[in-house]
Short mmCIF file of C-alpha atoms in Angstrom, two decimals:
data_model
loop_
_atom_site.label_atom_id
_atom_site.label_comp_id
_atom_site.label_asym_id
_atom_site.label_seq_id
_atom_site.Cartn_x
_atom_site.Cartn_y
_atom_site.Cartn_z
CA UNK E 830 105.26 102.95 111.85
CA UNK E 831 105.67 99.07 110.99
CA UNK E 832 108.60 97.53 111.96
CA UNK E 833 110.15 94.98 109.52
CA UNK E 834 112.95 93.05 111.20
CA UNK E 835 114.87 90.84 108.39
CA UNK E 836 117.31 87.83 109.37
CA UNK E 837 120.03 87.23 108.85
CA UNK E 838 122.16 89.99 108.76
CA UNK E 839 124.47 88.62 107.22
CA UNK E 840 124.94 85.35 105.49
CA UNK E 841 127.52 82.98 104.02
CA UNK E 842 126.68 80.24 101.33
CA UNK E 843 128.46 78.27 98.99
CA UNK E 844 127.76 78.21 95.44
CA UNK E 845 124.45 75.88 94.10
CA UNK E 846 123.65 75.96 98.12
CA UNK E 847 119.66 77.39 98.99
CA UNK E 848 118.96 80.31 101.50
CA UNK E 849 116.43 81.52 102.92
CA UNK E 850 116.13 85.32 104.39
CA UNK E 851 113.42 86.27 106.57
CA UNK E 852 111.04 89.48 107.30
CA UNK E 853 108.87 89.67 110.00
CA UNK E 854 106.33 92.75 110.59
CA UNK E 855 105.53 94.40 113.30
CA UNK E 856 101.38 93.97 112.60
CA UNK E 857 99.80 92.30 109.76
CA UNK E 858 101.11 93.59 106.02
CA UNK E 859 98.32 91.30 104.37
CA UNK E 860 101.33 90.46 101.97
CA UNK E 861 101.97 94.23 100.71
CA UNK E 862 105.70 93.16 100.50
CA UNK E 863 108.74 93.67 98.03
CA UNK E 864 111.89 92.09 98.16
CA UNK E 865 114.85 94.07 96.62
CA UNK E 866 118.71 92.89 95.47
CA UNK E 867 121.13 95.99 95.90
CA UNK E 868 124.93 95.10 94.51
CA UNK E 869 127.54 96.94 95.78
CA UNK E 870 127.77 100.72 94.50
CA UNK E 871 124.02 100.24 92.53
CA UNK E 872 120.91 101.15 92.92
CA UNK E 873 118.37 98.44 94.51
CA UNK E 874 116.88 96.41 92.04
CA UNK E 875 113.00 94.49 92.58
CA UNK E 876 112.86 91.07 93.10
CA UNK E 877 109.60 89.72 93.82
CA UNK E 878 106.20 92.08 94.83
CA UNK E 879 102.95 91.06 96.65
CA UNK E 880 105.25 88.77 98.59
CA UNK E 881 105.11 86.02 96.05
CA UNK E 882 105.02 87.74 92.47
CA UNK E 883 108.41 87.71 90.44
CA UNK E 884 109.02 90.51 88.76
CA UNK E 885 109.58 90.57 85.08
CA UNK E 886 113.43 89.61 83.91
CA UNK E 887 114.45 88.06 87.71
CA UNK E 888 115.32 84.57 87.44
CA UNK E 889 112.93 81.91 88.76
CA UNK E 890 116.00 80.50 91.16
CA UNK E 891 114.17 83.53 93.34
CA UNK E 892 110.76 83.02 94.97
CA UNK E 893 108.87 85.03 97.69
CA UNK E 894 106.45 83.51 100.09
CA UNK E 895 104.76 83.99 103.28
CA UNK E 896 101.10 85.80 104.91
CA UNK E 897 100.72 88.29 107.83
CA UNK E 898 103.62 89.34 109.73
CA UNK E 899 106.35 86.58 108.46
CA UNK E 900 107.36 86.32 104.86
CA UNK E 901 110.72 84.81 103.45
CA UNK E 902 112.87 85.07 99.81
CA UNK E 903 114.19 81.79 98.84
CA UNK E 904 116.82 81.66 96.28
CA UNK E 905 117.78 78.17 94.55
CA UNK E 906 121.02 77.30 93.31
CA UNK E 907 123.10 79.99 94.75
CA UNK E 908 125.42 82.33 91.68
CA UNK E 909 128.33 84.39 92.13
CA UNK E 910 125.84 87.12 90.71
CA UNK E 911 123.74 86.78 93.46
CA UNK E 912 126.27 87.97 95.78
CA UNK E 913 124.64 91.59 97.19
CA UNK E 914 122.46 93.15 100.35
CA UNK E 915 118.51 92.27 100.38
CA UNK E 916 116.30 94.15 101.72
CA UNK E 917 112.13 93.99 102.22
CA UNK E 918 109.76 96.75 101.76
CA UNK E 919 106.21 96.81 102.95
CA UNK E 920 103.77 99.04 101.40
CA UNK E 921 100.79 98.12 103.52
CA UNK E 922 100.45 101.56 105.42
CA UNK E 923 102.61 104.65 105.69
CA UNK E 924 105.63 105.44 105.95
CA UNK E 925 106.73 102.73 103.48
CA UNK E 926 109.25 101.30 105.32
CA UNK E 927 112.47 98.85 104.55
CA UNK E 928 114.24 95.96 106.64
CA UNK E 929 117.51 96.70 107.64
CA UNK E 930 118.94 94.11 105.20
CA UNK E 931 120.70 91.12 104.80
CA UNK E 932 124.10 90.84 103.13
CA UNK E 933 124.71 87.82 101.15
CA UNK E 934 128.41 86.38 100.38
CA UNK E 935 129.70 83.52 98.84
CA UNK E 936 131.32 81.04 100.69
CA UNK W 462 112.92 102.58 78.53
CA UNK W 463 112.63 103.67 81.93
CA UNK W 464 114.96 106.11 83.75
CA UNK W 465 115.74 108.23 86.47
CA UNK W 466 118.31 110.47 86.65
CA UNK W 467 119.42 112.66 89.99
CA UNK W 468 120.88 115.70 89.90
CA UNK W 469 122.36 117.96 92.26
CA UNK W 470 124.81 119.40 94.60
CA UNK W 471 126.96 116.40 96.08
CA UNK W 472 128.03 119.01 99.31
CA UNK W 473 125.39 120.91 101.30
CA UNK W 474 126.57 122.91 104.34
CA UNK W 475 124.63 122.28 107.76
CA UNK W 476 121.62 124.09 108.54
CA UNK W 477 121.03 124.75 104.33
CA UNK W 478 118.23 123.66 102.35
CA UNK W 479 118.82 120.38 99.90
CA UNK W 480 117.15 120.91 96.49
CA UNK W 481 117.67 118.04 94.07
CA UNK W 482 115.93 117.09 90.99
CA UNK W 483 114.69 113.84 89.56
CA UNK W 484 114.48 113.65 85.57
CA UNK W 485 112.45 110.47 84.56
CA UNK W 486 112.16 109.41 80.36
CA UNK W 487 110.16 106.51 79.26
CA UNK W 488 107.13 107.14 81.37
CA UNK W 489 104.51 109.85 82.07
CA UNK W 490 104.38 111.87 85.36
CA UNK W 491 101.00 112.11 84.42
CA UNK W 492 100.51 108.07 84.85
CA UNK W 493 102.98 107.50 87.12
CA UNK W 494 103.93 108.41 90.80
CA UNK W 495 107.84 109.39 92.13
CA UNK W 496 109.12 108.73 95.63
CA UNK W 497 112.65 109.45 96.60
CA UNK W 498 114.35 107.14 98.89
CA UNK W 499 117.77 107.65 100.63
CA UNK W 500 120.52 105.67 101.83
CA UNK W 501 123.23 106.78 104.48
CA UNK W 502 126.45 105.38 103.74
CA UNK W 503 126.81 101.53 104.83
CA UNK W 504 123.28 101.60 106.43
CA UNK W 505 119.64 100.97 105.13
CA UNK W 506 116.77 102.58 102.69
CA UNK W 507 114.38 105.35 104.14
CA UNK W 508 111.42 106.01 102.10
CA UNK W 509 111.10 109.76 102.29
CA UNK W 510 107.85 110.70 100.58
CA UNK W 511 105.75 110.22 96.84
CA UNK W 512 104.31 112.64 94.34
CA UNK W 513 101.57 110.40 92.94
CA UNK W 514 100.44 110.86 89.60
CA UNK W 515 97.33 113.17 89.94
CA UNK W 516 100.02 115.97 91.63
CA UNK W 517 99.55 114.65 95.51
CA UNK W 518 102.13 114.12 97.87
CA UNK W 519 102.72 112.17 100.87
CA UNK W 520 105.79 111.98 102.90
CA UNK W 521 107.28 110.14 105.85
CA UNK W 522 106.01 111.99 109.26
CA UNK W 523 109.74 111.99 110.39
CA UNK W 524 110.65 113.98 107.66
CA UNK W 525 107.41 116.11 106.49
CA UNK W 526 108.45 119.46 108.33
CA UNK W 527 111.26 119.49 105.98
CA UNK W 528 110.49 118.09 103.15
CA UNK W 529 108.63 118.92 100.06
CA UNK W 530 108.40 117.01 96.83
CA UNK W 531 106.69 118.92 93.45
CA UNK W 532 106.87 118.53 89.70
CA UNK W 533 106.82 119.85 86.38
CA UNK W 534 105.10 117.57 84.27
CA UNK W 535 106.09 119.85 81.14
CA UNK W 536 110.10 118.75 81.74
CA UNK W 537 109.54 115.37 83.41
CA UNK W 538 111.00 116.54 86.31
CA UNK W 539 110.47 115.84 90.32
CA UNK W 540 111.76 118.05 92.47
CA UNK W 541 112.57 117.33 96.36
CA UNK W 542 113.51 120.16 98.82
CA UNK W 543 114.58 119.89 102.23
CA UNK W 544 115.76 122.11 104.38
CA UNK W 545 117.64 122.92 107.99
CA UNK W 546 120.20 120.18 107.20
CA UNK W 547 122.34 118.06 109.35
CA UNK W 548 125.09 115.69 109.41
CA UNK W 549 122.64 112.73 109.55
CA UNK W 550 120.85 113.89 106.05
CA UNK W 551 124.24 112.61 104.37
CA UNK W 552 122.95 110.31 102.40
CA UNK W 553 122.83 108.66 98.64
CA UNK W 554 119.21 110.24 97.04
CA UNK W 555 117.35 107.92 94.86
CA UNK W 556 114.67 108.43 93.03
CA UNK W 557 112.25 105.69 92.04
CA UNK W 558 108.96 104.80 90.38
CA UNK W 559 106.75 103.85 92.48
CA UNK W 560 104.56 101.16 90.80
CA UNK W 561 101.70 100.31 93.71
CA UNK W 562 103.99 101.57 96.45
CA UNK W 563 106.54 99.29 95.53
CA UNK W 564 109.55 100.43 93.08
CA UNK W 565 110.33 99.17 89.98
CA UNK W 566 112.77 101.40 88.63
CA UNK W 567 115.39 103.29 90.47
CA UNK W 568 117.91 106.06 89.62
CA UNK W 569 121.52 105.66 90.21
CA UNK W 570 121.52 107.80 93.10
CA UNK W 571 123.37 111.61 93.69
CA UNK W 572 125.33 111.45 97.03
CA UNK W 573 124.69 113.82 99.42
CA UNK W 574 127.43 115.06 101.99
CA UNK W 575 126.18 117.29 104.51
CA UNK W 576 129.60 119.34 105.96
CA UNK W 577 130.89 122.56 106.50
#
């Protein structure tokens, strides 16, 4: 199975602030990677796919980037809305298989 | 629009078999494929397994001696069964649409407590 190990675990901004949260793979995921925002008590929600595509309706303040085993989501000007748990995805071989997320608070 | 809608029972005792079903509107089982994904309380996602959209199925090795996932195209329903449950299967039960292995749209989850 691949391995995705996501840092933080946890992490405390201030509002308008950037952050960065990090996924490495265990082998190479040739950017097969989703990024999803889960609020508290709801269902995960998709972010970006392909590692750097945004999906339709997220706001640009998100981008994806990265290649091979190490990708990142950035998200510009931190909003109280953003406050939730983050997790990756790869899809590049079975199982599918999620980081263990990173939980995001305001500061 | 899209949705997915869990059903099913919210207590199972240990050792039972799970049965839940996924109704999905606003897209064809036909053109579309259905994982379910679950969550145990506080922790992280486990992909479980997929019905693709030709009638397939794969599922996570850690899980496929337990687990099977059908449809009926006719209702728009996916159906997940797994039995000899334990403790650790409590869970919330999502089911998604997979869109290229990734998800795009998720239910709102059924939780599952696993007690006697």
């Amino acid at each position: 199975d691949i391995r995705m190990t996501q840092s933080p675990a946890s992490l405390s901004a201030s509002l308008g602030e950037t952050v960065n949260i990090e996924c490495l793979a265990s082998e190479d995921i040739y950017s097969d990677l989703a990024w999803y925002q889960q609020k508290p008590g709801k269902s995960p929600q998709l972010l970006i796919y392909n590692a750097n595509s945004l999906q339709n309706g997220v706001p640009s303040r998100f981008s994806g980037s990265g290649s091979g085993t190490q990708y990142s989501l950035k998200i510009n000007s931190l909003q109280s809305e953003d406050v939730a748990t983050y997790f990756c995805q790869q899809y590049n071989n079975y199982p599918l298989t999620f980081g263990s997320g990173t939980k995001l608070e305001i500061k | 629009q899209v949705q997915l809608k869990e059903s099913g029972p919210g207590l199972v005792q240990p050792s039972q078999t799970l049965s839940l079903t996924c109704t999905v509107s606003g897209f064809s089982l036909t053109s579309n494929s259905v994982s379910w994904v679950r969550q145990p309380p506080g922790k992280g996602l486990e992909w479980m397994g997929a019905i693709w959209s030709g009638g397939s199925t794969d599922y996570n090795s850690a899980l496929k001696s337990r687990l099977s996932i059908s449809r009926d195209t006719s209702k728009s329903q996916v159906f997940l069964k797994m039995n000899s449950l334990q403790t650790e299967d409590t869970a919330i039960y999502f089911c998604t649409r997979a869109l290229q292995y990734y998800f795009d749209y998720w239910g709102q989850g059924v939780m599952v407590t696993v007690s006697s």
